[in-house]
Short mmCIF file of N, CA and C in Angstrom, two decimals:
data_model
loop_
_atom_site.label_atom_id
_atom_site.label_comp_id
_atom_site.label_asym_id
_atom_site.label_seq_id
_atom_site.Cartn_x
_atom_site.Cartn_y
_atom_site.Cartn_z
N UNK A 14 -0.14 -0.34 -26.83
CA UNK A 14 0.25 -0.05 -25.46
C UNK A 14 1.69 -0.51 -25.26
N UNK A 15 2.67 0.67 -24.73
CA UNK A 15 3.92 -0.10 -24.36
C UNK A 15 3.81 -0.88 -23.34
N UNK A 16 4.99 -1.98 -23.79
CA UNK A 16 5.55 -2.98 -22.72
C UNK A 16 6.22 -2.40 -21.60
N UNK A 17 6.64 -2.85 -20.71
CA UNK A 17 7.18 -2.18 -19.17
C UNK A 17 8.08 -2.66 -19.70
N UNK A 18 9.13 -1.70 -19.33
CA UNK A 18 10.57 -2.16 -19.34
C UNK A 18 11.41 -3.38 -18.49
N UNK A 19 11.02 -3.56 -17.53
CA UNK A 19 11.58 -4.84 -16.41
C UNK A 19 10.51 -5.76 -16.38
N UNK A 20 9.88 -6.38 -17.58
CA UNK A 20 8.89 -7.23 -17.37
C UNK A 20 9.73 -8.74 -17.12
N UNK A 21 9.18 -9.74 -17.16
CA UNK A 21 9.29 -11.11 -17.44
C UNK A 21 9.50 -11.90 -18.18
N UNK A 22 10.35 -12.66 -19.00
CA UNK A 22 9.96 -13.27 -20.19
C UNK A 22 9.94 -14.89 -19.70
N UNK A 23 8.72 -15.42 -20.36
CA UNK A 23 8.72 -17.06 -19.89
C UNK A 23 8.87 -17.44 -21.15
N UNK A 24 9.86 -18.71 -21.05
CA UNK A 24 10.43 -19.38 -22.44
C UNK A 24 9.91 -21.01 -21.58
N UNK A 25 9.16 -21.05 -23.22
CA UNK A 25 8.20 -22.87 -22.84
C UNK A 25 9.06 -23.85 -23.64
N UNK A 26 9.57 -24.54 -23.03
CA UNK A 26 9.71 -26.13 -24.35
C UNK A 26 8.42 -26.78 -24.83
N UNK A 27 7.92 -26.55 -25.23
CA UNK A 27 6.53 -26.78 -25.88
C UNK A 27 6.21 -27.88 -25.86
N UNK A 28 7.28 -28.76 -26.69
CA UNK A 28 6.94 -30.84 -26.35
C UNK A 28 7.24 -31.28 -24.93
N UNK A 29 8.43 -30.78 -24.52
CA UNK A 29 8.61 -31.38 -22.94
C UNK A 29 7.65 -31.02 -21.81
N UNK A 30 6.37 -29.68 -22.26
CA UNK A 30 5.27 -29.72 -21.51
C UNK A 30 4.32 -30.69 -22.01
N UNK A 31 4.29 -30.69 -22.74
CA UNK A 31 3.25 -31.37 -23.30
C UNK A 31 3.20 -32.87 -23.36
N UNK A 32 4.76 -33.09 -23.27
CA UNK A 32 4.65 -34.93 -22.47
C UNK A 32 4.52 -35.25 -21.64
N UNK A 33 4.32 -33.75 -20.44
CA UNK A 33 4.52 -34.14 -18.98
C UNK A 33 3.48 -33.43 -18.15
N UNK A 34 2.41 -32.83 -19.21
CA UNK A 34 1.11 -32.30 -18.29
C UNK A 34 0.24 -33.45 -19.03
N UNK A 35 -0.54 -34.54 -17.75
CA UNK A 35 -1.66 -35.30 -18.41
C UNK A 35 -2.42 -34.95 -19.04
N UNK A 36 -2.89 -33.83 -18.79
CA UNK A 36 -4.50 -33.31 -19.71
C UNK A 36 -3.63 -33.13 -21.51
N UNK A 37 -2.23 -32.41 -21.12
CA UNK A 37 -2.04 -32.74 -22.76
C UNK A 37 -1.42 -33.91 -23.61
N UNK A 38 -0.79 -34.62 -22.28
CA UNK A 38 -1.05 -36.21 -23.17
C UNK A 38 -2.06 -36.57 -23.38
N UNK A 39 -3.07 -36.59 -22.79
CA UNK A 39 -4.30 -37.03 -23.51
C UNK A 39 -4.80 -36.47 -24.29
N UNK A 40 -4.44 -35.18 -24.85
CA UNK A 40 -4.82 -34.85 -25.99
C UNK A 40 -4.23 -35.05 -27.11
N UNK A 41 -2.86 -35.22 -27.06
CA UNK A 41 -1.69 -35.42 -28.47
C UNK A 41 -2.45 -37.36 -28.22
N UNK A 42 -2.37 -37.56 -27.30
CA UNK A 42 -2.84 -39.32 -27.70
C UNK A 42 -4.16 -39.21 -28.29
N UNK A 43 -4.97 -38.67 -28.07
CA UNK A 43 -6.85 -38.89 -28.35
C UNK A 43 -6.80 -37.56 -29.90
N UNK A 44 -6.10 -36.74 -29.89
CA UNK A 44 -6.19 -35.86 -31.16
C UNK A 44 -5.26 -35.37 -31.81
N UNK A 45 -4.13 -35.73 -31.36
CA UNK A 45 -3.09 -35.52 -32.47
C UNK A 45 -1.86 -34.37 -31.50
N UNK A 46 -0.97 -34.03 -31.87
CA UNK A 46 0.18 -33.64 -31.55
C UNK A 46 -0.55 -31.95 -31.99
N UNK A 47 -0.65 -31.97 -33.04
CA UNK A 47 -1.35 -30.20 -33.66
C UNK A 47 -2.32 -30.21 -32.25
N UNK A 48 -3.65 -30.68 -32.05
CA UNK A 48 -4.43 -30.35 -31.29
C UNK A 48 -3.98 -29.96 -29.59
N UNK A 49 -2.82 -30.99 -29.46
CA UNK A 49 -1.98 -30.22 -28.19
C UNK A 49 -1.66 -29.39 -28.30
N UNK A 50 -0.61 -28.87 -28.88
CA UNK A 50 -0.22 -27.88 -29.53
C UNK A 50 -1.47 -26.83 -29.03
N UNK A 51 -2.16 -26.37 -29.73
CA UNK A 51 -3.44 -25.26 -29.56
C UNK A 51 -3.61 -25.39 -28.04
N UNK A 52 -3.62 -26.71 -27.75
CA UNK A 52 -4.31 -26.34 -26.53
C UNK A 52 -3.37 -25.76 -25.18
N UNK A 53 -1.94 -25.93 -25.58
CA UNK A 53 -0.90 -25.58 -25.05
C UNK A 53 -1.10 -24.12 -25.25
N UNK A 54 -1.05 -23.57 -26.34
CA UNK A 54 -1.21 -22.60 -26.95
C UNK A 54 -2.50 -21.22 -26.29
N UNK A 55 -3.61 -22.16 -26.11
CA UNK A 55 -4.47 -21.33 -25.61
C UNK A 55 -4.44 -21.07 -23.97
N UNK A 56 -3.48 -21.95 -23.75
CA UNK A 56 -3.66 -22.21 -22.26
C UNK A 56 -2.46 -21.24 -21.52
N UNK A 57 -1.57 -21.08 -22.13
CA UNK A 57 -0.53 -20.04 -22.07
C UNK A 57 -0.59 -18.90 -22.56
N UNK A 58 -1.94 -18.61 -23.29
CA UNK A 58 -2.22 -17.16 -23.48
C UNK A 58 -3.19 -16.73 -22.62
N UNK A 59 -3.96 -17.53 -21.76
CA UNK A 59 -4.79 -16.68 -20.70
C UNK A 59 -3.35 -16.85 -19.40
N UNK A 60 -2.60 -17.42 -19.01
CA UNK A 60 -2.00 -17.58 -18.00
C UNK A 60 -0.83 -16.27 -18.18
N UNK A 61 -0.43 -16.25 -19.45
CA UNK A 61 0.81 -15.02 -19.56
C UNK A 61 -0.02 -13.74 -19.56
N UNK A 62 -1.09 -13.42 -20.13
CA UNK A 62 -1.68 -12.56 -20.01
C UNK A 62 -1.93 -11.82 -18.68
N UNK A 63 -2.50 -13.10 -17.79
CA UNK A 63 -2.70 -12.32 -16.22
C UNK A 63 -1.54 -12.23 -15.38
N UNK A 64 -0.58 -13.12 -15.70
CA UNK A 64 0.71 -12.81 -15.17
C UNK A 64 1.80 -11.56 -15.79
N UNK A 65 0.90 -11.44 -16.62
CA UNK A 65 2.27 -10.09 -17.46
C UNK A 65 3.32 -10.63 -18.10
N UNK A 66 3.72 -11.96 -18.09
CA UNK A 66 4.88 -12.50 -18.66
C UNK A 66 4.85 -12.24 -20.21
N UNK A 67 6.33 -11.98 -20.77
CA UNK A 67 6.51 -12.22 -22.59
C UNK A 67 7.09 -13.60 -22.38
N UNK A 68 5.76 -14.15 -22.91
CA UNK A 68 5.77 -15.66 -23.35
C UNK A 68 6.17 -15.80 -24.58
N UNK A 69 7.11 -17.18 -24.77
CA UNK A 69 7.83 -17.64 -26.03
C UNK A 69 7.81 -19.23 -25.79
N UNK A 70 6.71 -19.61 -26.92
CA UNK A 70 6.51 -21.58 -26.98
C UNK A 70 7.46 -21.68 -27.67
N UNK A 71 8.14 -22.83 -27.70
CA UNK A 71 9.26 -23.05 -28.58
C UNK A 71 8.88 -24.54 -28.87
N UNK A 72 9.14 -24.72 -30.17
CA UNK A 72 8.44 -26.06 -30.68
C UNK A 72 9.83 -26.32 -31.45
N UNK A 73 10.60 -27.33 -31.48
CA UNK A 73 11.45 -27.95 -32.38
C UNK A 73 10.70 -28.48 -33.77
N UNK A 74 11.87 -28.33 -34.76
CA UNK A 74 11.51 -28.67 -35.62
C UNK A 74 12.33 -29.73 -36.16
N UNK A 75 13.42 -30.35 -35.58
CA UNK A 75 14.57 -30.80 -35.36
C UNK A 75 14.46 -32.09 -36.48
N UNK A 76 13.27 -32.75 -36.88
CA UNK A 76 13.21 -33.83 -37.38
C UNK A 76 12.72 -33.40 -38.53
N UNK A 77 12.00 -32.13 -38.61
CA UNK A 77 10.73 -31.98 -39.79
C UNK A 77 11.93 -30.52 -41.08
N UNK A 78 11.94 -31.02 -41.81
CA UNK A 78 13.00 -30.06 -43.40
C UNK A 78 12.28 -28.79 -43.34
N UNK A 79 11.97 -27.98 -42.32
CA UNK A 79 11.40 -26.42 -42.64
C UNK A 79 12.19 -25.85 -41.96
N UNK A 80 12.19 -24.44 -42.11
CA UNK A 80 13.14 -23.19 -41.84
C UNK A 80 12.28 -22.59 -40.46
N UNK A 81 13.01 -22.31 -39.71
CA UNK A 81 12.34 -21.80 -38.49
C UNK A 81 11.40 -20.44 -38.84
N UNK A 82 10.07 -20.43 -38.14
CA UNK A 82 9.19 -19.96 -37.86
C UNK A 82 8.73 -19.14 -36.65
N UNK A 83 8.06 -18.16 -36.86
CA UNK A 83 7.54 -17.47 -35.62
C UNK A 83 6.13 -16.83 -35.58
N UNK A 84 5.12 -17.47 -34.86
CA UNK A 84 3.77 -17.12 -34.46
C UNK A 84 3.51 -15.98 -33.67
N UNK A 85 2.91 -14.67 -33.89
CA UNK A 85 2.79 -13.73 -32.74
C UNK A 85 1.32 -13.84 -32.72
N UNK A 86 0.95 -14.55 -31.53
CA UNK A 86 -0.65 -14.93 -30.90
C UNK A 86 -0.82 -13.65 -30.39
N UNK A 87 -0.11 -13.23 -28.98
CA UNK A 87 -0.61 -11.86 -28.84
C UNK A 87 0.46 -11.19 -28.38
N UNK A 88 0.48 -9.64 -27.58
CA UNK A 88 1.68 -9.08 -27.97
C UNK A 88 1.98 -9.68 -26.91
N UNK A 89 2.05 -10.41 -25.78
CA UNK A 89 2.17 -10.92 -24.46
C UNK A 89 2.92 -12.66 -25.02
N UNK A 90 2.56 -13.05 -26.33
CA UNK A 90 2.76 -14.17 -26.39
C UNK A 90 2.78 -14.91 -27.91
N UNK A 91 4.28 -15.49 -28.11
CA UNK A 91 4.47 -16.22 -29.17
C UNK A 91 4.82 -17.73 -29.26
N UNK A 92 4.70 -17.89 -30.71
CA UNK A 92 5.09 -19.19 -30.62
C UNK A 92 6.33 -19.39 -31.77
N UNK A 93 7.43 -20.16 -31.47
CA UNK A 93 8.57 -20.45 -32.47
C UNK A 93 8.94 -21.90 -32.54
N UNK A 94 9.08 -21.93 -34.14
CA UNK A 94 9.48 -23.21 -34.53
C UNK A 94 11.04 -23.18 -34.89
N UNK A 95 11.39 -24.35 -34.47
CA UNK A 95 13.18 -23.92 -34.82
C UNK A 95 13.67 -24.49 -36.14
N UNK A 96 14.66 -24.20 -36.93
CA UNK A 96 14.57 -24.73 -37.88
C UNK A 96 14.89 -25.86 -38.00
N UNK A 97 15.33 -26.80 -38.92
CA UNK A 97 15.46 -28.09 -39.24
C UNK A 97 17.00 -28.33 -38.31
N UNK A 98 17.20 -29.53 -37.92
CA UNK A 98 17.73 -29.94 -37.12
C UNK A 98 18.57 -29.16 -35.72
N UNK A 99 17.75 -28.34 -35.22
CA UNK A 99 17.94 -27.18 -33.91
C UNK A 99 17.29 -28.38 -33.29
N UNK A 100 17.58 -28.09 -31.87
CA UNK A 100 16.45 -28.77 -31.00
C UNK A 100 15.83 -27.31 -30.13
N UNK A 101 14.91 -27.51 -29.51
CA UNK A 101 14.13 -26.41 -28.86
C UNK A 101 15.12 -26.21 -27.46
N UNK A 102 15.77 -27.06 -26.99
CA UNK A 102 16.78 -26.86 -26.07
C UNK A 102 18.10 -25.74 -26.49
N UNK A 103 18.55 -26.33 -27.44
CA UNK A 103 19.55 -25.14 -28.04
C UNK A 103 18.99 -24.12 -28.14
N UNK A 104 17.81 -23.38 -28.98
CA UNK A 104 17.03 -22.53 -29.54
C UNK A 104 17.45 -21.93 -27.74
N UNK A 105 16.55 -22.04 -26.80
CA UNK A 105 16.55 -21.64 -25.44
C UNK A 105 17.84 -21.09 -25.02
N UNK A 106 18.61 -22.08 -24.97
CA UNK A 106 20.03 -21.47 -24.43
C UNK A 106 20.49 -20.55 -24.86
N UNK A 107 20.59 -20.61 -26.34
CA UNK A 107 20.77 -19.13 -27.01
C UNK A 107 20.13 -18.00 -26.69
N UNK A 108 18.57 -18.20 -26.40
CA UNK A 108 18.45 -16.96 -26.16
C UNK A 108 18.51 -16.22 -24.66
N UNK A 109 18.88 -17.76 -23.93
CA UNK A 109 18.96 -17.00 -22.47
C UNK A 109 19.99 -16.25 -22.49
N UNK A 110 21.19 -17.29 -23.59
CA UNK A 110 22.65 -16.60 -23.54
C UNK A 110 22.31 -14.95 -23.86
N UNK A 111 21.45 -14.73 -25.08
CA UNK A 111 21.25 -13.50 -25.71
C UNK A 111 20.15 -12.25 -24.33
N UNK A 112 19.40 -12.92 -23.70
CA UNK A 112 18.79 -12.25 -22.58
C UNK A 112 19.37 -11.92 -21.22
N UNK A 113 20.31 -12.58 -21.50
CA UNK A 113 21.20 -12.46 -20.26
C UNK A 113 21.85 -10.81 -19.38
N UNK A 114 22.15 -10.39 -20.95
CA UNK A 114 22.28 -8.56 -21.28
C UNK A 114 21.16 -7.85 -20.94
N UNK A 115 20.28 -8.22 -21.40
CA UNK A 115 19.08 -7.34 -21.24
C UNK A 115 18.35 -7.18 -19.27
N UNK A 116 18.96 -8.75 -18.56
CA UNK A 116 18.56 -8.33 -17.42
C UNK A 116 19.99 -7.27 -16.88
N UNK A 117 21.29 -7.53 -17.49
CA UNK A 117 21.82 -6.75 -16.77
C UNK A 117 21.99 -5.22 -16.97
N UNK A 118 21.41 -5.42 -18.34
CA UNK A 118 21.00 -3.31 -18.56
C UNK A 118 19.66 -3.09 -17.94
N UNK A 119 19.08 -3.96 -16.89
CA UNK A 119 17.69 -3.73 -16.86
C UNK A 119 16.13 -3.92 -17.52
N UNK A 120 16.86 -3.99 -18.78
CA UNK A 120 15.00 -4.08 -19.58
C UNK A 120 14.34 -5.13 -19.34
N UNK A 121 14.62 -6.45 -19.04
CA UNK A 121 13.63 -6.99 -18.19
C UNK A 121 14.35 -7.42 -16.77
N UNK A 122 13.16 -8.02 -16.01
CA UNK A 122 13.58 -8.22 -15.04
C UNK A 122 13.96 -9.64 -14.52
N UNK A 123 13.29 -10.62 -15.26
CA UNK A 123 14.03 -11.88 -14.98
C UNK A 123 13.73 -12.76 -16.13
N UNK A 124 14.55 -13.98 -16.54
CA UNK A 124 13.84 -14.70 -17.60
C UNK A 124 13.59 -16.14 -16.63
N UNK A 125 12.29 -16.99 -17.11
CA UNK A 125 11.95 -18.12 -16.68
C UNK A 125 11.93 -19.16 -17.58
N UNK A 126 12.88 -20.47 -17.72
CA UNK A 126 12.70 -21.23 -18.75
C UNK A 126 11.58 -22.54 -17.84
N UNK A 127 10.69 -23.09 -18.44
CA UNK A 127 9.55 -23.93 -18.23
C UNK A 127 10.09 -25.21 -19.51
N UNK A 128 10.65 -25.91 -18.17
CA UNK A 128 10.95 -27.29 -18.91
C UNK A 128 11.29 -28.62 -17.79
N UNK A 129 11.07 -29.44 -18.00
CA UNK A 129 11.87 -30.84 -17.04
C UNK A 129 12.97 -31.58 -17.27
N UNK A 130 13.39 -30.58 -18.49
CA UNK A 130 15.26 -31.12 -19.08
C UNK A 130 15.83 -31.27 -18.11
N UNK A 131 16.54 -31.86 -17.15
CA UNK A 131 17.71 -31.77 -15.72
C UNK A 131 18.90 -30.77 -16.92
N UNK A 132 18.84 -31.61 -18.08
CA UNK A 132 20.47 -31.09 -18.69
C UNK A 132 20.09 -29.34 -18.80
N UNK A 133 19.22 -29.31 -19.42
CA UNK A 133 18.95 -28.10 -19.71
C UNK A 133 18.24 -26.73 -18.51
N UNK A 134 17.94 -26.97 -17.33
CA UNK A 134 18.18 -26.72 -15.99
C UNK A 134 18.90 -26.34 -16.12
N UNK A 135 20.08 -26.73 -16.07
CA UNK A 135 21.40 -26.82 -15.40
C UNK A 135 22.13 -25.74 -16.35
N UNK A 136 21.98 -25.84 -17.75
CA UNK A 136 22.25 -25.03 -18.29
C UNK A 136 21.85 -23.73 -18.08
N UNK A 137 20.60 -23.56 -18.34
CA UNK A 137 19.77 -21.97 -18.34
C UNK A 137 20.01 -21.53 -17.23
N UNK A 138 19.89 -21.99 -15.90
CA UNK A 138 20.43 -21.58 -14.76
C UNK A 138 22.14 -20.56 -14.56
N UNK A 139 22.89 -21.24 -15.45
CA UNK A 139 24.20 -20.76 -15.63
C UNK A 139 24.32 -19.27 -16.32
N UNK A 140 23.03 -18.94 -17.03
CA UNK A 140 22.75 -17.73 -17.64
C UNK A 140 22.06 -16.79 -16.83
N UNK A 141 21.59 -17.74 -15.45
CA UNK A 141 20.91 -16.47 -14.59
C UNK A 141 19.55 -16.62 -14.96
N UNK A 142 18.86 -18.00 -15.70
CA UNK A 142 17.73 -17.85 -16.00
C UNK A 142 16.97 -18.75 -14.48
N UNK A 143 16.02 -18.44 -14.35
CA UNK A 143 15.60 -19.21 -13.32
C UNK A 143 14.68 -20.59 -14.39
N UNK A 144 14.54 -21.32 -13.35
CA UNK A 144 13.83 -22.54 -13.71
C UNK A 144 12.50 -22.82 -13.07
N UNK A 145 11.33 -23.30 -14.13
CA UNK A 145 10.30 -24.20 -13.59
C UNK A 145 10.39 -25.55 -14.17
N UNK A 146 10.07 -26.75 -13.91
CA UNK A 146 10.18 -27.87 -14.24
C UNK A 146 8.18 -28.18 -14.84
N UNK A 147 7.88 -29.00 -15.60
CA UNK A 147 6.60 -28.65 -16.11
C UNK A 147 5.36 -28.76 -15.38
N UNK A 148 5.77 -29.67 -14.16
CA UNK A 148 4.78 -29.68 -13.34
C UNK A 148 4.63 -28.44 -12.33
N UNK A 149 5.77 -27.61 -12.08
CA UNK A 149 5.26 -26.47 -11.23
C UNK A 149 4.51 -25.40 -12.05
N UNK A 150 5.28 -25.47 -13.31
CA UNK A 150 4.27 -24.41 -14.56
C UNK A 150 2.71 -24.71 -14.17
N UNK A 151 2.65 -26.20 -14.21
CA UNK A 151 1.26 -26.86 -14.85
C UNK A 151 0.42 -26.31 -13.41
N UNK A 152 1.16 -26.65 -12.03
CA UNK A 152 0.55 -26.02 -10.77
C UNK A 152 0.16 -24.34 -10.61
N UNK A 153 1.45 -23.88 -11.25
CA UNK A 153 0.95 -22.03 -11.21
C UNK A 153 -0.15 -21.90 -12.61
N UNK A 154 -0.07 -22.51 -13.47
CA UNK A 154 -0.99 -22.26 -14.43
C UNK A 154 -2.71 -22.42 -13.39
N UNK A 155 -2.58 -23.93 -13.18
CA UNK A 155 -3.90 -23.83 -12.83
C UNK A 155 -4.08 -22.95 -11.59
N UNK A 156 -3.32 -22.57 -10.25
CA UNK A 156 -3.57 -21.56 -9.19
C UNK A 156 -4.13 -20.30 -9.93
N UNK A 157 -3.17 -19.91 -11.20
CA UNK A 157 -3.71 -18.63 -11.78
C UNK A 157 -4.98 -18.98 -12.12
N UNK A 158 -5.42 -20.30 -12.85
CA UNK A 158 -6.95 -20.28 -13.31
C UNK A 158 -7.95 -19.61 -12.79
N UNK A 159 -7.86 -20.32 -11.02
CA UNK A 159 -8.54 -20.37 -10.13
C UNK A 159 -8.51 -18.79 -9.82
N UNK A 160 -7.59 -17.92 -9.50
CA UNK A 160 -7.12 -16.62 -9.05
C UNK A 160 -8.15 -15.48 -10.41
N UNK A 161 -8.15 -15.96 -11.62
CA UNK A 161 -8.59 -15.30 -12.57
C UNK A 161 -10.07 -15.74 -12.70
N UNK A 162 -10.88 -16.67 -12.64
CA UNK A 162 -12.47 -17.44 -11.69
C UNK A 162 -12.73 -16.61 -10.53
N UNK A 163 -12.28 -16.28 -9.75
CA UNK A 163 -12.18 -15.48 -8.31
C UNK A 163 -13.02 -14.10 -8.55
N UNK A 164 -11.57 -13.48 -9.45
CA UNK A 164 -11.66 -12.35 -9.80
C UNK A 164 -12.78 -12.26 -10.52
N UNK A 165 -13.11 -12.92 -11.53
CA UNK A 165 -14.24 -12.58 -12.56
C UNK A 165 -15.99 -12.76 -11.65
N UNK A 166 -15.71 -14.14 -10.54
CA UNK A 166 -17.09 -14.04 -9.68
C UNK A 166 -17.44 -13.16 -9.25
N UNK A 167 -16.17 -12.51 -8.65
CA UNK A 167 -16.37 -11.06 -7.69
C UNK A 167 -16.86 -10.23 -8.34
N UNK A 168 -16.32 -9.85 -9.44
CA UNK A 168 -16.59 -8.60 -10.28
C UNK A 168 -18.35 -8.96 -10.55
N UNK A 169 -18.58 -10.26 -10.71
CA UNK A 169 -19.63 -10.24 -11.55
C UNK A 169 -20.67 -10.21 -10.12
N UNK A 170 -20.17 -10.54 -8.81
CA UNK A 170 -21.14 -10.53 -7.79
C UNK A 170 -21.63 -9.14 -7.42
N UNK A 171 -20.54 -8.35 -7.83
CA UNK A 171 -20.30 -7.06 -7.13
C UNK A 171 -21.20 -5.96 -7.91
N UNK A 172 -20.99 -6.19 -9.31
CA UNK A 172 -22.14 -5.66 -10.14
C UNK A 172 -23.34 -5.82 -10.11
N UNK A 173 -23.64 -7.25 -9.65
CA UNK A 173 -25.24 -7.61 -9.90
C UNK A 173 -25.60 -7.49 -8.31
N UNK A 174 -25.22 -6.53 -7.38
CA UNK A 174 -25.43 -6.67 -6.11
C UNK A 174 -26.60 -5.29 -6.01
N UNK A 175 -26.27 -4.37 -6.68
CA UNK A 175 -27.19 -3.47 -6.87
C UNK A 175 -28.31 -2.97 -8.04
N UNK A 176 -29.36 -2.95 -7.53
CA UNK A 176 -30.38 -2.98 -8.99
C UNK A 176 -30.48 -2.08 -10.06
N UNK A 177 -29.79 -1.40 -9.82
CA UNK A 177 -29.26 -0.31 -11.00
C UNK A 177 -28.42 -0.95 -11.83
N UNK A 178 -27.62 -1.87 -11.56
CA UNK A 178 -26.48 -2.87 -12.61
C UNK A 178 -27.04 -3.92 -13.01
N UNK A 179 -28.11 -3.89 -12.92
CA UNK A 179 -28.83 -5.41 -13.64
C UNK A 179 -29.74 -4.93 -14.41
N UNK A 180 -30.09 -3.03 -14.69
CA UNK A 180 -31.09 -2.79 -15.32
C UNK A 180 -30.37 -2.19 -16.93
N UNK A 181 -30.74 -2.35 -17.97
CA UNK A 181 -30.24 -1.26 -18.50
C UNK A 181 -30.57 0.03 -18.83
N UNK A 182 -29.35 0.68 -19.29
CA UNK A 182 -29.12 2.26 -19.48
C UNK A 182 -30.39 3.01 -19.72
N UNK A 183 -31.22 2.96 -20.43
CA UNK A 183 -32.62 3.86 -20.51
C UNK A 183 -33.39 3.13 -19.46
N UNK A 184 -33.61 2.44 -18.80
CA UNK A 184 -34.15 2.19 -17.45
C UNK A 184 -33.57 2.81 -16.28
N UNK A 185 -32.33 2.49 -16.20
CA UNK A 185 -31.42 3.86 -15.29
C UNK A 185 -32.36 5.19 -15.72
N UNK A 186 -32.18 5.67 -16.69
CA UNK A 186 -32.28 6.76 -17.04
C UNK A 186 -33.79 7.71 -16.54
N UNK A 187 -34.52 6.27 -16.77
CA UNK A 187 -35.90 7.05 -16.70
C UNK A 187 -35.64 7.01 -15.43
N UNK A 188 -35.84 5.94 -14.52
CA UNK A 188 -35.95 6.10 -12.89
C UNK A 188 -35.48 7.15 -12.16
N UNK A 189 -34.21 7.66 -12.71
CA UNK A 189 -33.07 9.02 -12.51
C UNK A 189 -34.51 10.22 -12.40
N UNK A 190 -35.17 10.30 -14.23
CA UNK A 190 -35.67 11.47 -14.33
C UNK A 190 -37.12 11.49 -13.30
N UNK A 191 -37.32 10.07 -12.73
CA UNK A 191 -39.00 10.09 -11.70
C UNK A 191 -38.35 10.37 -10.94
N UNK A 192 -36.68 10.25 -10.06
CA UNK A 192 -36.37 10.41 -8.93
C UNK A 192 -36.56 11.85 -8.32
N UNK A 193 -35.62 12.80 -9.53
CA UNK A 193 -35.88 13.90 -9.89
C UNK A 193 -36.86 14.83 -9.65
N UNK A 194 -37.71 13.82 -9.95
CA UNK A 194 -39.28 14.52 -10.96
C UNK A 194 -38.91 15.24 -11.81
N UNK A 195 -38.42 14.97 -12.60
CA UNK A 195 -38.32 15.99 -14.21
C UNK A 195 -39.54 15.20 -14.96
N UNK A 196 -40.09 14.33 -15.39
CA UNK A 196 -41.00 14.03 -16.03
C UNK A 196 -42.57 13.26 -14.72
#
């Protein structure tokens, strides 16, 4: 399925959320830095998904001797490691610098960097990127939770409201043919 041309792109600092949403300090403290990670990971693929955003985690690699990396979780959402001594802040700027074109030919429509850097704010902003700091992410993440719970009660109230949607298909079917009278 194509992408829309004026979509969204949200760019994550991956550690600077993850030091600054509790539920995932307590997970890099109680299971390790990888297990945040995922859970960062899973948690930004149901949230970009219902928001439409092209999500990009950005994980530094700044301390660790590997060559930068790139995860495609889904087409809505990746994850990148930067290479050996990048920080995930640079990685960002560059590409707001590099996205910067693309809002002004149009193809997307805004970029959002998700971080609590002040320095780096201040920067991405200068590119026209807008800013969330990690706690408003962490607030629209969970509003969307709740918004996507909503939606799924309804749907599921709305189906099971009539007794034809709680039966299945050859039970429809026969009742159809007594309604009838064909049999």
């Amino acid at each position: 399925m194509p992408r829309s041309l004026s979509q969204a792109v949200l760019l994550v600092d991956g550690y600077n959320i993850i030091g600054a949403w509790p539920c995932l300090k307590k997970t890099r403290d109680n299971s390790g830095l990888e297990a945040a990670r995922v859970e960062l990971v899973e948690t930004m693929t149901s949230y970009s998904s219902f928001q439409g955003y092209d999500t990009q985690i950005v994980f530094d690699a700044q301390y660790q001797n590997t060559c930068s990396n790139k995860e495609v979780v889904t087409e809505l959402l990746s994850v990148h490691y930067t290479d050996f001594g990048q920080t995930a802040d640079t990685y960002i700027e560059k590409l707001c610098a590099s996205l910067r074109y693309q809002i002004i030919q149009s193809r997307i429509s805004r970029v959002i960097v998700a971080t609590s850097d002040r320095a780096q704010q201040l920067m991405v902003q200068g590119y026209g990127a807008e800013w969330l700091s990690a706690q408003q992410l962490c607030g629209e993440v969970e509003t969307t939770v709740c918004r996507m719970r909503q939606k799924y009660q309804s749907r599921k109230q709305s189906k099971s409201r009539f007794l034809a949607n709680a039966i299945d298909a050859k039970s429809r079917e026969r009742l159809v043919e007594l309604r009838m009278g064909l049999k």
